[in-house]
Amino acid sequence: MALSPGWRAFTSFAMNRCGVLRKAVRSSGFPLFPWGHCPWRGTGSFLDPEMKAFLEQNTEVPSRGSLTPEIQLRLLTPRCKFWWERADLWPHSDPYWAVYWPGGQALSRYLLDNPDVVRGKSVLDIGSGCGATAIAAKMSGALRILANDIDPIAGMAITLNCELNQLNPFPILTKNMLDLEQDKWDLVVLGDMFYDEDLADSLHQWLKKCFWVYKTRVLIGDPGRPQFSGHSIQHQLHKVAEYSLPEPTRQENNGLTTSTVWEFQP
């Protein structure tokens, strides 16, 4: 059974619908937060019960189909109502957090298989989405974690996913990290973020500062999108791991077959 035209467009947003997210990333204003008026959500913060119910009713926890079956996630699947609806009927901002993108899958698998990368360290997950990579870092013993996503609903989804995996929720920041003063992190991870040329250029400069000023290690997950493979950052990358994507992930991502973890070494 094929996706409806609306959700087919949504699941391929990295190629065809980057404008919506690009506009949001460039926004300098604070979004509205169901848990208060601050873009920082600490551990144990209030989770809006109506939104929690909405997310639980309109997502599913798949039992297979990703590189990390040990991580449970609330996602949009073909068994969810909105998978088949027109995308404009979704009542909130586009739910990019509701897809487990292949770059994030590769990063999460790598951290689970190599816990020494994060054990006892501070980890920043940029564009956290469903929170899987931050969750993988937590499972692997990271000491301090910050999940960053500009969508406040993603923050709620991350909290629900922490609970699904019997983890205490970690802090979530729903402000554009590229607009903020940088802090010291042992490791920065980002998956599927090089989907737009302008954003890729901004990320490249921001990551170079992380590396040179704070000696931060940077890991990037990407399945080979042209905006990434054709970017000048390629000259500063070292391949760390490559994974063959499960068939369901291939089908949801226009036939992409592998996803790679790269270390940024400018």
Coordinates of C-alpha atoms in Angstrom, one line a residue:
M1 CA 0.0 0.0 0.0
A2 CA 1.4 3.4 -1.0
L3 CA 1.6 6.5 1.0
S4 CA -0.9 9.2 0.3
P5 CA 0.5 12.1 -1.8
G6 CA 0.6 14.4 1.3
W7 CA 2.6 12.1 3.5
R8 CA 4.8 10.9 0.6
A9 CA 5.8 14.5 0.3
F10 CA 6.4 14.8 4.0
T11 CA 8.6 11.7 4.4
S12 CA 10.8 13.0 1.6
F13 CA 11.1 16.5 3.0
A14 CA 14.9 16.4 2.9
M15 CA 14.7 16.7 -0.9
N16 CA 11.4 18.4 -1.5
R17 CA 10.1 20.3 1.6
C18 CA 13.1 21.9 3.3
G19 CA 11.6 25.4 3.0
V20 CA 9.3 25.0 6.0
L21 CA 12.1 23.9 8.4
R22 CA 14.6 26.3 6.9
K23 CA 12.2 29.2 7.8
A24 CA 11.8 27.9 11.3
V25 CA 15.6 27.4 11.8
R26 CA 16.2 31.1 10.8
S27 CA 13.5 32.4 13.1
S28 CA 15.0 34.4 16.0
G29 CA 11.8 34.4 18.1
F30 CA 10.9 32.1 20.9
P31 CA 8.1 29.6 20.2
L32 CA 5.1 29.1 22.4
F33 CA 5.8 26.5 25.1
P34 CA 3.1 24.3 26.6
W35 CA 5.3 23.9 29.7
G36 CA 6.1 27.6 30.3
H37 CA 7.7 30.6 28.7
C38 CA 11.3 29.5 28.5
P39 CA 13.0 27.6 25.6
W40 CA 14.8 25.4 28.1
R41 CA 12.9 22.4 29.5
G42 CA 14.7 20.8 32.4
T43 CA 14.3 17.2 33.6
G44 CA 11.0 16.4 35.2
S45 CA 9.2 19.4 33.8
F46 CA 5.5 19.5 33.2
L47 CA 4.2 17.7 30.1
D48 CA 0.9 19.1 28.8
P49 CA -1.7 16.3 29.3
E50 CA -3.8 17.2 26.2
M51 CA -0.7 17.2 23.9
K52 CA 0.5 14.0 25.5
A53 CA -2.8 12.3 24.8
F54 CA -2.8 13.6 21.2
L55 CA 0.7 12.2 20.6
E56 CA -0.1 8.9 22.1
Q57 CA -3.3 8.6 20.1
N58 CA -1.7 9.5 16.8
T59 CA 1.6 7.7 16.9
E60 CA 2.7 4.1 17.2
V61 CA 5.7 2.3 18.7
P62 CA 7.0 0.1 16.0
S63 CA 8.6 -3.2 17.0
R64 CA 11.0 -3.4 14.1
G65 CA 12.2 -1.6 11.0
S66 CA 15.1 0.4 12.4
L67 CA 18.8 0.0 13.1
T68 CA 18.1 0.2 16.9
P69 CA 15.3 -2.2 17.9
E70 CA 16.3 -1.8 21.5
I71 CA 15.1 1.9 21.5
Q72 CA 11.4 2.3 21.6
L73 CA 10.0 5.4 19.8
R74 CA 6.6 7.0 19.1
L75 CA 6.5 7.5 15.3
L76 CA 4.1 8.1 12.5
T77 CA 3.5 4.7 10.7
P78 CA 1.1 3.4 8.1
R79 CA -1.2 2.3 10.9
C80 CA -1.6 5.9 12.1
K81 CA -4.5 8.0 10.9
F82 CA -2.4 11.0 9.8
W83 CA -0.1 8.8 7.7
W84 CA -3.0 8.7 5.2
E85 CA -4.4 12.2 5.6
R86 CA -3.4 15.2 3.6
A87 CA -0.3 16.8 5.3
D88 CA -2.1 20.1 5.8
L89 CA -4.6 18.4 8.1
W90 CA -2.0 17.8 10.7
P91 CA -2.9 20.5 13.3
H92 CA 0.6 21.4 14.4
S93 CA 4.0 22.2 12.8
D94 CA 5.3 19.6 10.4
P95 CA 6.1 16.5 12.6
Y96 CA 9.7 15.9 11.4
W97 CA 10.3 14.4 14.9
A98 CA 7.8 11.6 14.0
V99 CA 10.1 9.9 11.5
Y100 CA 13.3 8.0 12.5
W101 CA 15.6 9.4 9.9
P102 CA 18.5 7.3 8.6
G103 CA 21.3 9.6 9.7
G104 CA 19.9 9.5 13.3
Q105 CA 19.6 5.7 13.1
A106 CA 23.3 5.3 12.2
L107 CA 24.4 7.7 14.9
S108 CA 22.3 5.9 17.5
R109 CA 23.5 2.5 16.5
Y110 CA 27.1 3.6 16.6
L111 CA 26.7 5.0 20.2
L112 CA 25.0 1.9 21.4
D113 CA 27.7 -0.3 19.9
N114 CA 30.5 2.0 21.1
P115 CA 29.5 3.2 24.6
D116 CA 33.1 4.5 25.4
V117 CA 32.4 7.3 22.9
V118 CA 29.9 8.9 25.4
R119 CA 30.4 7.2 28.8
G120 CA 31.0 9.9 31.4
K121 CA 30.9 12.7 28.9
S122 CA 28.7 15.7 28.0
V123 CA 26.7 15.3 24.8
L124 CA 24.8 17.8 22.7
D125 CA 22.3 16.4 20.1
I126 CA 21.4 19.0 17.5
G127 CA 18.2 18.6 15.6
S128 CA 17.2 15.8 18.0
G129 CA 13.8 15.1 16.5
C130 CA 12.5 11.9 18.2
G131 CA 15.4 12.0 20.6
A132 CA 16.8 8.6 19.6
T133 CA 20.5 9.6 19.5
A134 CA 20.3 11.4 22.8
I135 CA 18.5 8.3 24.2
A136 CA 21.3 6.1 22.8
A137 CA 23.8 8.4 24.5
K138 CA 21.9 8.1 27.8
M139 CA 21.8 4.3 27.5
S140 CA 25.5 4.3 26.8
G141 CA 26.4 6.2 30.0
A142 CA 26.7 9.9 29.0
L143 CA 27.0 12.1 32.0
R144 CA 25.2 15.2 30.7
I145 CA 22.9 15.4 27.7
L146 CA 21.1 18.3 26.0
A147 CA 18.6 17.5 23.2
N148 CA 18.1 20.5 20.9
D149 CA 15.2 20.8 18.5
I150 CA 13.4 24.0 17.4
D151 CA 10.0 22.4 17.6
P152 CA 8.5 22.4 21.1
I153 CA 6.3 19.4 20.2
A154 CA 9.5 17.5 19.4
G155 CA 10.5 18.2 23.0
M156 CA 7.3 16.6 24.3
A157 CA 7.9 13.6 22.0
I158 CA 11.4 13.2 23.3
T159 CA 10.1 13.2 26.8
L160 CA 7.6 10.5 25.9
N161 CA 10.3 8.5 24.3
C162 CA 12.5 8.7 27.3
E163 CA 9.6 7.4 29.4
L164 CA 9.1 4.5 26.9
N165 CA 12.7 3.5 27.4
Q166 CA 12.4 3.8 31.2
L167 CA 14.8 6.8 31.3
N168 CA 14.5 10.0 33.3
P169 CA 14.0 12.8 30.7
F170 CA 17.1 14.9 30.1
P171 CA 17.0 18.7 29.4
I172 CA 15.6 19.8 26.1
L173 CA 16.3 23.2 24.4
T174 CA 13.9 24.4 21.8
K175 CA 15.9 27.5 20.7
N176 CA 18.0 27.6 17.5
M177 CA 21.5 26.6 18.8
L178 CA 23.2 28.5 16.0
D179 CA 22.0 31.8 17.4
L180 CA 23.3 31.1 20.9
E181 CA 26.7 31.6 22.5
Q182 CA 28.5 28.3 22.3
D183 CA 29.3 26.2 25.3
K184 CA 31.8 23.4 25.9
W185 CA 30.7 19.9 25.1
D186 CA 32.7 16.7 24.9
L187 CA 30.7 15.5 21.9
V188 CA 28.2 17.1 19.5
V189 CA 26.1 14.7 17.4
L190 CA 23.8 15.7 14.5
G191 CA 21.9 13.5 12.1
D192 CA 20.1 14.4 8.9
M193 CA 20.8 18.1 9.3
F194 CA 22.6 18.8 6.0
Y195 CA 19.4 18.9 3.9
D196 CA 19.7 22.5 2.8
E197 CA 22.7 24.4 1.4
D198 CA 22.3 27.6 3.6
L199 CA 21.8 25.6 6.8
A200 CA 24.7 23.3 5.8
D201 CA 27.0 26.4 5.5
S202 CA 25.8 27.7 8.9
L203 CA 26.3 24.4 10.6
H204 CA 29.8 24.0 9.0
Q205 CA 31.0 27.3 10.5
W206 CA 29.4 26.6 13.9
L207 CA 31.0 23.1 14.1
K208 CA 34.4 24.5 13.2
K209 CA 34.2 26.9 16.1
C210 CA 33.2 24.0 18.4
F211 CA 36.2 22.0 17.3
W212 CA 38.8 24.8 17.4
V213 CA 37.7 26.7 20.5
Y214 CA 36.4 23.8 22.7
K215 CA 38.2 20.8 21.2
T216 CA 34.7 19.2 20.8
R217 CA 34.4 15.9 19.0
V218 CA 31.7 16.0 16.3
L219 CA 29.9 13.1 14.8
I220 CA 27.5 13.5 11.8
G221 CA 25.0 10.9 10.6
D222 CA 23.8 11.1 6.9
P223 CA 22.6 8.7 4.3
G224 CA 24.3 10.4 1.4
R225 CA 22.0 13.3 0.6
P226 CA 23.4 15.5 -2.2
Q227 CA 23.4 18.6 0.0
F228 CA 25.8 16.8 2.3
S229 CA 27.8 14.7 -0.2
G230 CA 28.4 17.8 -2.4
H231 CA 29.2 20.2 0.4
S232 CA 32.8 21.4 1.1
I233 CA 32.6 19.8 4.6
Q234 CA 33.4 16.5 2.8
H235 CA 37.0 17.4 2.8
Q236 CA 37.1 17.5 6.6
L237 CA 35.3 14.2 7.3
H238 CA 36.6 10.8 8.4
K239 CA 34.3 7.8 7.9
V240 CA 33.7 6.1 11.2
A241 CA 31.0 3.5 10.4
E242 CA 28.5 2.6 7.7
Y243 CA 25.3 0.7 8.1
S244 CA 22.9 -1.0 5.7
L245 CA 19.4 0.4 6.3
P246 CA 16.5 -2.0 7.0
E247 CA 14.0 -2.4 4.3
P248 CA 11.2 -0.3 5.9
T249 CA 13.7 2.7 6.3
R250 CA 14.7 2.3 2.7
Q251 CA 11.1 2.4 1.5
E252 CA 10.4 5.6 3.6
N253 CA 13.5 7.4 2.3
N254 CA 13.3 7.1 -1.5
G255 CA 15.4 3.9 -1.7
L256 CA 18.4 5.1 0.2
T257 CA 20.3 2.0 1.2
T258 CA 23.0 2.9 3.6
S259 CA 23.7 5.5 6.3
T260 CA 27.1 6.6 7.5
V261 CA 28.6 8.1 10.6
W262 CA 31.3 10.7 9.9
E263 CA 33.8 12.4 12.3
F264 CA 34.4 16.1 11.6
Q265 CA 38.1 16.9 11.6
P266 CA 38.8 20.4 10.2

